[in-house]
PDB file of C-alpha atoms in Angstrom:
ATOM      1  CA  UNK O1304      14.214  12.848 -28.903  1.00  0.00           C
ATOM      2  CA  UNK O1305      17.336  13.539 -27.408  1.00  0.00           C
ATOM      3  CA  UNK O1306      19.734  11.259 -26.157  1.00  0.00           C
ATOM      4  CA  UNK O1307      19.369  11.721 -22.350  1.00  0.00           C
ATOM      5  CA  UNK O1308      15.506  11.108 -23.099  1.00  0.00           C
ATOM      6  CA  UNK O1309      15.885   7.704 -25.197  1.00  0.00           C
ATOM      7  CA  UNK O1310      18.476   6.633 -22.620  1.00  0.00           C
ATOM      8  CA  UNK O1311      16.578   7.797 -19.702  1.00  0.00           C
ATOM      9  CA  UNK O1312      13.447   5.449 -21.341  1.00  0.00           C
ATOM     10  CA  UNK O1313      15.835   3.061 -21.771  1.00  0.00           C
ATOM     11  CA  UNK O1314      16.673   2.507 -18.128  1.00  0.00           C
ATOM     12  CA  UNK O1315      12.878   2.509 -17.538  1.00  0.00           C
ATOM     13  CA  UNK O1316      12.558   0.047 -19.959  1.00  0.00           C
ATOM     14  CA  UNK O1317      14.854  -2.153 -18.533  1.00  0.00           C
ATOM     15  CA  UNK O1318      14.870  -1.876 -14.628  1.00  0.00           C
ATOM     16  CA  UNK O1319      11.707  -0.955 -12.573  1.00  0.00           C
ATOM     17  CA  UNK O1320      10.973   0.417  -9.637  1.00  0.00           C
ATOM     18  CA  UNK O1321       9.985  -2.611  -8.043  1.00  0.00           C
ATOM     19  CA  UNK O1322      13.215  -3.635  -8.920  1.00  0.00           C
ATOM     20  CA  UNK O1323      15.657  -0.737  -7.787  1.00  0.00           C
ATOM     21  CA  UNK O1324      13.765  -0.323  -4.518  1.00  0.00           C
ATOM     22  CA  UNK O1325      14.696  -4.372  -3.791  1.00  0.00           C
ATOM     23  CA  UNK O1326      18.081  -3.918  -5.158  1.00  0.00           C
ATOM     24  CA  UNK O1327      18.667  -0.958  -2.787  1.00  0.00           C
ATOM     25  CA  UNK O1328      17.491  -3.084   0.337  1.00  0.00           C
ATOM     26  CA  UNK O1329      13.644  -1.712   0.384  1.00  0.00           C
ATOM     27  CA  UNK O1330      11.656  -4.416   0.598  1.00  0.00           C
ATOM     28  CA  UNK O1331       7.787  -3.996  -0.246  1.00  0.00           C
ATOM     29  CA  UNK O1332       4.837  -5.957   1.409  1.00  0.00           C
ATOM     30  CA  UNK O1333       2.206  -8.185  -0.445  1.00  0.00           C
ATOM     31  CA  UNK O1334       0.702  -5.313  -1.787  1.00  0.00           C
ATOM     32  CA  UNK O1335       3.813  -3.187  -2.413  1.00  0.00           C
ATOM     33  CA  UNK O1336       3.653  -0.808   0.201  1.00  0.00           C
ATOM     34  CA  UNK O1337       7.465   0.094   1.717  1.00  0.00           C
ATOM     35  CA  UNK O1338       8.404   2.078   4.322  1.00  0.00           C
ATOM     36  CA  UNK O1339       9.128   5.942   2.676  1.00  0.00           C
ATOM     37  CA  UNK O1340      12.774   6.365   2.275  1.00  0.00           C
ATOM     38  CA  UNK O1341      12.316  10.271   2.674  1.00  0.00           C
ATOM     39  CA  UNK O1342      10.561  10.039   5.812  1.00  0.00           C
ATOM     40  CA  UNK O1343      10.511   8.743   8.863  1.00  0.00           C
ATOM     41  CA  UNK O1344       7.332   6.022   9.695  1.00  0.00           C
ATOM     42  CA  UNK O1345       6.492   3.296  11.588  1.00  0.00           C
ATOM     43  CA  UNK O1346       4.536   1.499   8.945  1.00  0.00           C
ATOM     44  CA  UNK O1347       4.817   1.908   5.220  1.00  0.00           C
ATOM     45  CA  UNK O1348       2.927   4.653   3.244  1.00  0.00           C
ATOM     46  CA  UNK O1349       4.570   4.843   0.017  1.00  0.00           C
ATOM     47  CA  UNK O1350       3.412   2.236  -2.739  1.00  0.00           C
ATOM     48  CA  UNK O1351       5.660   0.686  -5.296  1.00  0.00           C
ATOM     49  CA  UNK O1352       4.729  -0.057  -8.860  1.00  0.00           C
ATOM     50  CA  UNK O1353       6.591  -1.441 -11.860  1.00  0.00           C
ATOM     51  CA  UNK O1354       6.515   1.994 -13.231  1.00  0.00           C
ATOM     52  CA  UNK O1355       6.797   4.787 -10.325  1.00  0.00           C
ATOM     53  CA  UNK O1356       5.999   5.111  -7.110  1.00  0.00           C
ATOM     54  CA  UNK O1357       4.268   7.469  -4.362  1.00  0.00           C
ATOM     55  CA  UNK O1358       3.977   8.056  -0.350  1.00  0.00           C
ATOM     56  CA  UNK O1359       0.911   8.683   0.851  1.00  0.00           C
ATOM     57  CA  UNK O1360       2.823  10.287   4.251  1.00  0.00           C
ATOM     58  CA  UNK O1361       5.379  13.148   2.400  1.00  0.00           C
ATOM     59  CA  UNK O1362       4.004  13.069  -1.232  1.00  0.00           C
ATOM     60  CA  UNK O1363       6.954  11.635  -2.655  1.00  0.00           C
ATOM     61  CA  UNK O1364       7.148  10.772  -6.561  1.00  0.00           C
ATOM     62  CA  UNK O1365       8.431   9.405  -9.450  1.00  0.00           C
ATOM     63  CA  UNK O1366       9.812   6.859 -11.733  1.00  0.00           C
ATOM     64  CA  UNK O1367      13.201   4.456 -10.938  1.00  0.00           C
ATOM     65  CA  UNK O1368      16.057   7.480 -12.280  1.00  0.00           C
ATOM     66  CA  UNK O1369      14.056  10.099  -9.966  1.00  0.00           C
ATOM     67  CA  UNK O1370      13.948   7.814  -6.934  1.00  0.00           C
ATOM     68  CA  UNK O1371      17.433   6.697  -7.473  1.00  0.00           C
ATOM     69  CA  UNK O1372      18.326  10.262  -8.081  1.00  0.00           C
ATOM     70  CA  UNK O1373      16.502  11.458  -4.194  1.00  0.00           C
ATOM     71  CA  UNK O1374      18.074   8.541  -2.303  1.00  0.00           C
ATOM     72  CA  UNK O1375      21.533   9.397  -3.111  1.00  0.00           C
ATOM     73  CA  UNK O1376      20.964  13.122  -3.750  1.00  0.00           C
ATOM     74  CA  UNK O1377      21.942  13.209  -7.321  1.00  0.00           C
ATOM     75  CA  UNK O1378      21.587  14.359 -10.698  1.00  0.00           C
ATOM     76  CA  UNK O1379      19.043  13.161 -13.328  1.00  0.00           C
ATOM     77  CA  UNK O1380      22.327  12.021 -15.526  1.00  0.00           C
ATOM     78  CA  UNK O1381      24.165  10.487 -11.749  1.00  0.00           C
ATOM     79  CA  UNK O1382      21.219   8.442 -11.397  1.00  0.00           C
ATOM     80  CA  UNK O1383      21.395   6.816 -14.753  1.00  0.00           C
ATOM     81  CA  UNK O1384      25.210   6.350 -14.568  1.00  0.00           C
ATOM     82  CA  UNK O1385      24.425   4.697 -11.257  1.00  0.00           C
ATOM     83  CA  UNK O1386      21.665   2.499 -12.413  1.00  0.00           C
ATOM     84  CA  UNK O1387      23.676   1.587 -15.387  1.00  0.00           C
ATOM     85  CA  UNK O1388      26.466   0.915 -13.015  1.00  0.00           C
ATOM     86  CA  UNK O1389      24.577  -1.587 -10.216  1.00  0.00           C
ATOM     87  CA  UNK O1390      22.683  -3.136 -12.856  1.00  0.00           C
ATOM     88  CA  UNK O1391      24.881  -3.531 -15.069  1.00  0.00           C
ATOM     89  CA  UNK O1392      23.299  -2.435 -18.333  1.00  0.00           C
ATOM     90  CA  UNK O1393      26.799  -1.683 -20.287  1.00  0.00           C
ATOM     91  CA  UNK O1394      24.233   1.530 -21.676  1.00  0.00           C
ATOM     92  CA  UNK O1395      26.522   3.754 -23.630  1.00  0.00           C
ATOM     93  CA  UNK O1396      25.504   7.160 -22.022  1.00  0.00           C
ATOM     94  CA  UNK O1397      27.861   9.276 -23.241  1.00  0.00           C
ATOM     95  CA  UNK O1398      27.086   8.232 -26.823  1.00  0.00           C
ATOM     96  CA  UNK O1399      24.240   9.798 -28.694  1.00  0.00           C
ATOM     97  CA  UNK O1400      22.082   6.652 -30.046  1.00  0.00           C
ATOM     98  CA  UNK O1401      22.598   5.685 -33.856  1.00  0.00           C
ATOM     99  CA  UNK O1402      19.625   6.058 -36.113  1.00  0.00           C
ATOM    100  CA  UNK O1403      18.943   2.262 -36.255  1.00  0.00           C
ATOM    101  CA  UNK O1404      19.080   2.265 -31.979  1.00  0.00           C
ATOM    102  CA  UNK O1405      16.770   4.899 -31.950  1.00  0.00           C
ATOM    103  CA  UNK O1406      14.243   3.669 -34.842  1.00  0.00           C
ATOM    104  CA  UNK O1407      14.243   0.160 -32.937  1.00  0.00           C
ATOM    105  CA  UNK O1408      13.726   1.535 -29.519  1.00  0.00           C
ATOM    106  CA  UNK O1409      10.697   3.507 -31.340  1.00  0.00           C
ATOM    107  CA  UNK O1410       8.491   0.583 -32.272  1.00  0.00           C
ATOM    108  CA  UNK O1411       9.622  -1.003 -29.559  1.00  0.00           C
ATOM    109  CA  UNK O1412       7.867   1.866 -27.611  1.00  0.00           C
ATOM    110  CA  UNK O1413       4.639   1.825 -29.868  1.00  0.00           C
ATOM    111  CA  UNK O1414       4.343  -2.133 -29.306  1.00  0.00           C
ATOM    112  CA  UNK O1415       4.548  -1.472 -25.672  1.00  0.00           C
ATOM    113  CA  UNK O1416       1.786   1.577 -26.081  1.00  0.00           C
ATOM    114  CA  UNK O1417      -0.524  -0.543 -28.112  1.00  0.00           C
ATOM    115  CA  UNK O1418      -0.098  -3.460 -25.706  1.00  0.00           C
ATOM    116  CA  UNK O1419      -0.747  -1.274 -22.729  1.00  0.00           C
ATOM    117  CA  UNK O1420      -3.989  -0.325 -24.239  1.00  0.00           C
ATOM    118  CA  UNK O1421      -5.283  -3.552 -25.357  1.00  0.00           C
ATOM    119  CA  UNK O1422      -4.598  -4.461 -21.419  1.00  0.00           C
ATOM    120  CA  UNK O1423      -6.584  -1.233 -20.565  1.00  0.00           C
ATOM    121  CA  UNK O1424      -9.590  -2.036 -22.728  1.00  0.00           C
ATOM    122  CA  UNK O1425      -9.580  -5.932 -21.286  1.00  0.00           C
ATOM    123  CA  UNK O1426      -9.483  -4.643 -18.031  1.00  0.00           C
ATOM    124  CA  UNK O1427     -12.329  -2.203 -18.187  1.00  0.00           C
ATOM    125  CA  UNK O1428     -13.945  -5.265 -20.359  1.00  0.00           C
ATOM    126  CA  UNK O1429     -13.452  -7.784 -16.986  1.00  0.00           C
ATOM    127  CA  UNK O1430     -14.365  -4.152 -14.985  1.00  0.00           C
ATOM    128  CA  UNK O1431     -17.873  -4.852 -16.631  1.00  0.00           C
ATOM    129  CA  UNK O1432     -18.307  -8.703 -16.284  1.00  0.00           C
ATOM    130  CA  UNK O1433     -17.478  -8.356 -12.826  1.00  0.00           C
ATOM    131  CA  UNK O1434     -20.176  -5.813 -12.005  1.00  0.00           C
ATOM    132  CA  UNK O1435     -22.539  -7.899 -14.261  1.00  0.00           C
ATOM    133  CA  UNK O1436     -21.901 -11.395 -12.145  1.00  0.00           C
ATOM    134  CA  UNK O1437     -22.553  -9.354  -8.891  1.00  0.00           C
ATOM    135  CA  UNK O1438     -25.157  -7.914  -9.884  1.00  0.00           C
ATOM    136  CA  UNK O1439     -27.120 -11.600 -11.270  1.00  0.00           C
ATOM    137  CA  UNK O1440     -25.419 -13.090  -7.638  1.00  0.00           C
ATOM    138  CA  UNK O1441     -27.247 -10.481  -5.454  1.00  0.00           C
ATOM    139  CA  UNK O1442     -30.615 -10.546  -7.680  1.00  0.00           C
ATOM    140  CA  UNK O1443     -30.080 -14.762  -7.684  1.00  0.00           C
ATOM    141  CA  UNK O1444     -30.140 -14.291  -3.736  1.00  0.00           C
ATOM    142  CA  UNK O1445     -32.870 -12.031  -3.003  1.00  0.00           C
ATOM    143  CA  UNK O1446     -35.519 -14.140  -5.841  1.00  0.00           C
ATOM    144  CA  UNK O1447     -34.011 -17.519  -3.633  1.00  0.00           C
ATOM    145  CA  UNK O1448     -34.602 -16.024  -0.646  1.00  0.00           C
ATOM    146  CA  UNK O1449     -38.071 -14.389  -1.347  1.00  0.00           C
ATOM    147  CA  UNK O1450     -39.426 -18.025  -2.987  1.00  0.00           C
ATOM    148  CA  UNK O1451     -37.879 -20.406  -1.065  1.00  0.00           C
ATOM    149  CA  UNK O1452     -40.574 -20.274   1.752  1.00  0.00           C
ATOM    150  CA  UNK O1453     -42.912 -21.410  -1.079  1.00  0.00           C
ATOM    151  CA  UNK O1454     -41.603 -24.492  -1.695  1.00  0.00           C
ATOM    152  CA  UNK O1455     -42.082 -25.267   1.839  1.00  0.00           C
ATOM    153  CA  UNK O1456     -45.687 -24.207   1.657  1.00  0.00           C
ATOM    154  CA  UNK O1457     -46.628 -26.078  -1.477  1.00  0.00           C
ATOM    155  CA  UNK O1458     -46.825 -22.768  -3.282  1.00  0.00           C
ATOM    156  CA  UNK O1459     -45.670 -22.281  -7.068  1.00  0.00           C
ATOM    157  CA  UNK O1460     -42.939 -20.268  -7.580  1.00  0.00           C
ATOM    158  CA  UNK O1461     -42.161 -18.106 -10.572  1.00  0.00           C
ATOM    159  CA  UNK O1462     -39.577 -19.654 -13.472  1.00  0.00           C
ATOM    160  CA  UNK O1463     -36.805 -17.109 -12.469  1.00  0.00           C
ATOM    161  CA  UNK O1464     -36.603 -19.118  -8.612  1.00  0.00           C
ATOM    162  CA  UNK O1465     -35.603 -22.079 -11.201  1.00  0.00           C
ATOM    163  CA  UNK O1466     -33.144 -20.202 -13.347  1.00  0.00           C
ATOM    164  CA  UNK O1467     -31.578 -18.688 -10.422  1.00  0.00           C
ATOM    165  CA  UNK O1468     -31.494 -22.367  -8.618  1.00  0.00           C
ATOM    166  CA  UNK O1469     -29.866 -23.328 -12.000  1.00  0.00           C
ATOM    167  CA  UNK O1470     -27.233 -20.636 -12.140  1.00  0.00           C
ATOM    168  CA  UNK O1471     -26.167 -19.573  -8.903  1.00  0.00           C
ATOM    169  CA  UNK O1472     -23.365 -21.958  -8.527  1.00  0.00           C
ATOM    170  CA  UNK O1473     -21.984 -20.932 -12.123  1.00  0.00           C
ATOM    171  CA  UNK O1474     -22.312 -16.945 -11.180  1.00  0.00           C
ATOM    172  CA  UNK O1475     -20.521 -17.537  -7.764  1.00  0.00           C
ATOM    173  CA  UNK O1476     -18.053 -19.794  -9.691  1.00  0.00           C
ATOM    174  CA  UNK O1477     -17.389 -17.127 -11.980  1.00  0.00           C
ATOM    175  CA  UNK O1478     -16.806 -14.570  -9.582  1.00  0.00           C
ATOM    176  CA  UNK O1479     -14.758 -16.781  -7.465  1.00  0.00           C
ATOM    177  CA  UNK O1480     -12.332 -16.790 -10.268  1.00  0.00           C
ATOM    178  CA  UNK O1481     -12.190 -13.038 -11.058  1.00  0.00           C
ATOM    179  CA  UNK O1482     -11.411 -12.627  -7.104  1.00  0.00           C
ATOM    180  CA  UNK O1483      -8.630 -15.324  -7.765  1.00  0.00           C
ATOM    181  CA  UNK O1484      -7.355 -14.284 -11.065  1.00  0.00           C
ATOM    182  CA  UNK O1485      -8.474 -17.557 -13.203  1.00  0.00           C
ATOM    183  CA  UNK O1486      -9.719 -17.980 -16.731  1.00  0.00           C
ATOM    184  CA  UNK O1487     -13.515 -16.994 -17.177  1.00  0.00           C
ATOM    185  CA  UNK O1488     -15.905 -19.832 -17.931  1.00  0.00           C
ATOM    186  CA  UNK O1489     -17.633 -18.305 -20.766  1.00  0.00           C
ATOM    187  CA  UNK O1490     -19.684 -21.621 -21.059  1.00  0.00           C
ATOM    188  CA  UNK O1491     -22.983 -22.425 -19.192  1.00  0.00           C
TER     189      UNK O1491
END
């Protein structure tokens, strides 16, 4: 690696794009759209994550240095002296890393890659719980709603009407707090 790459990643690292676009007087909506810098628009098309961003409207791209590097039509290596400079990261540029900076930044990296991925596999994990709770709610509803008239009648109804009876609350709970980002219940 180069040191214009580990001090590029370092920049990444360390400021966002969420970040940059607030510091530079963008300000994104609740679910980080912002108007597109690049072009002109009435209501926001490009979305902002921690990591890059994109506009929907001009197909505009990239991560914080390349989006710092397009607003104030720049170089790669301006828009890292600039970010260092407004955010005051006191990053050595000119300097190629030391052995030790670069071995550290390294793991630093992998911990960050392995973390990523655990978050990856627990989301596709939740992914599948959620589509497993919807699924019970909607089969819950149709066996309440096809028995209930029973009860009315006098009629038996099958053991499922019960479980479902018994459940339903817990399922909807459960979803309820995937919608709203709480803890899972795993008890029932």
């Amino acid at each position: 690696m180069d040191y214009s790459d580990f001090n590029s990643s370092r920049i990444k690292e360390l400021v966002s794009c969420e970040d940059a676009f607030e510091f530079y007087g963008f300000q994104t909506n609740v679910n980080g759209y912002v108007n597109c810098p690049f072009h002109n628009e009435k209501t926001g098309s490009m979305r902002v994550w921690k990591d890059h961003y994109y506009c929907f409207g001009c197909g505009a791209r990239g991560d914080v240095i390349e989006f710092v590097s397009k607003l104030f039509n720049t170089s790669f290596y301006g828009a890292m002296r600039t970010i260092n400079t407004d955010f005051s990261l006191s990053l050595d540029l000119d300097r190629p890393p030391s052995r030790r900076e670069q071995d550290a930044f390294a793991k630093k990296l992998r911990e960050i890659k392995k973390k990523k991925k655990e978050l990856e596999i627990a989301h596709w994990e939740n992914v599948d719980k959620y589509n497993l709770l919807m699924q019970a709610s909607a089969k819950c509803k149709d066996v309440i709603k096809r028995y209930s008239s029973s009860l009315g009648r006098g009629e038996s109804v099958p053991d499922i009407f019960w479980e479902c009876l018994k459940y339903r609350d817990w399922i909807n709970f459960q979803i309820d707090n995937f919608d709203w980002g709480e803890e899972l219940d795993s008890t029932v």
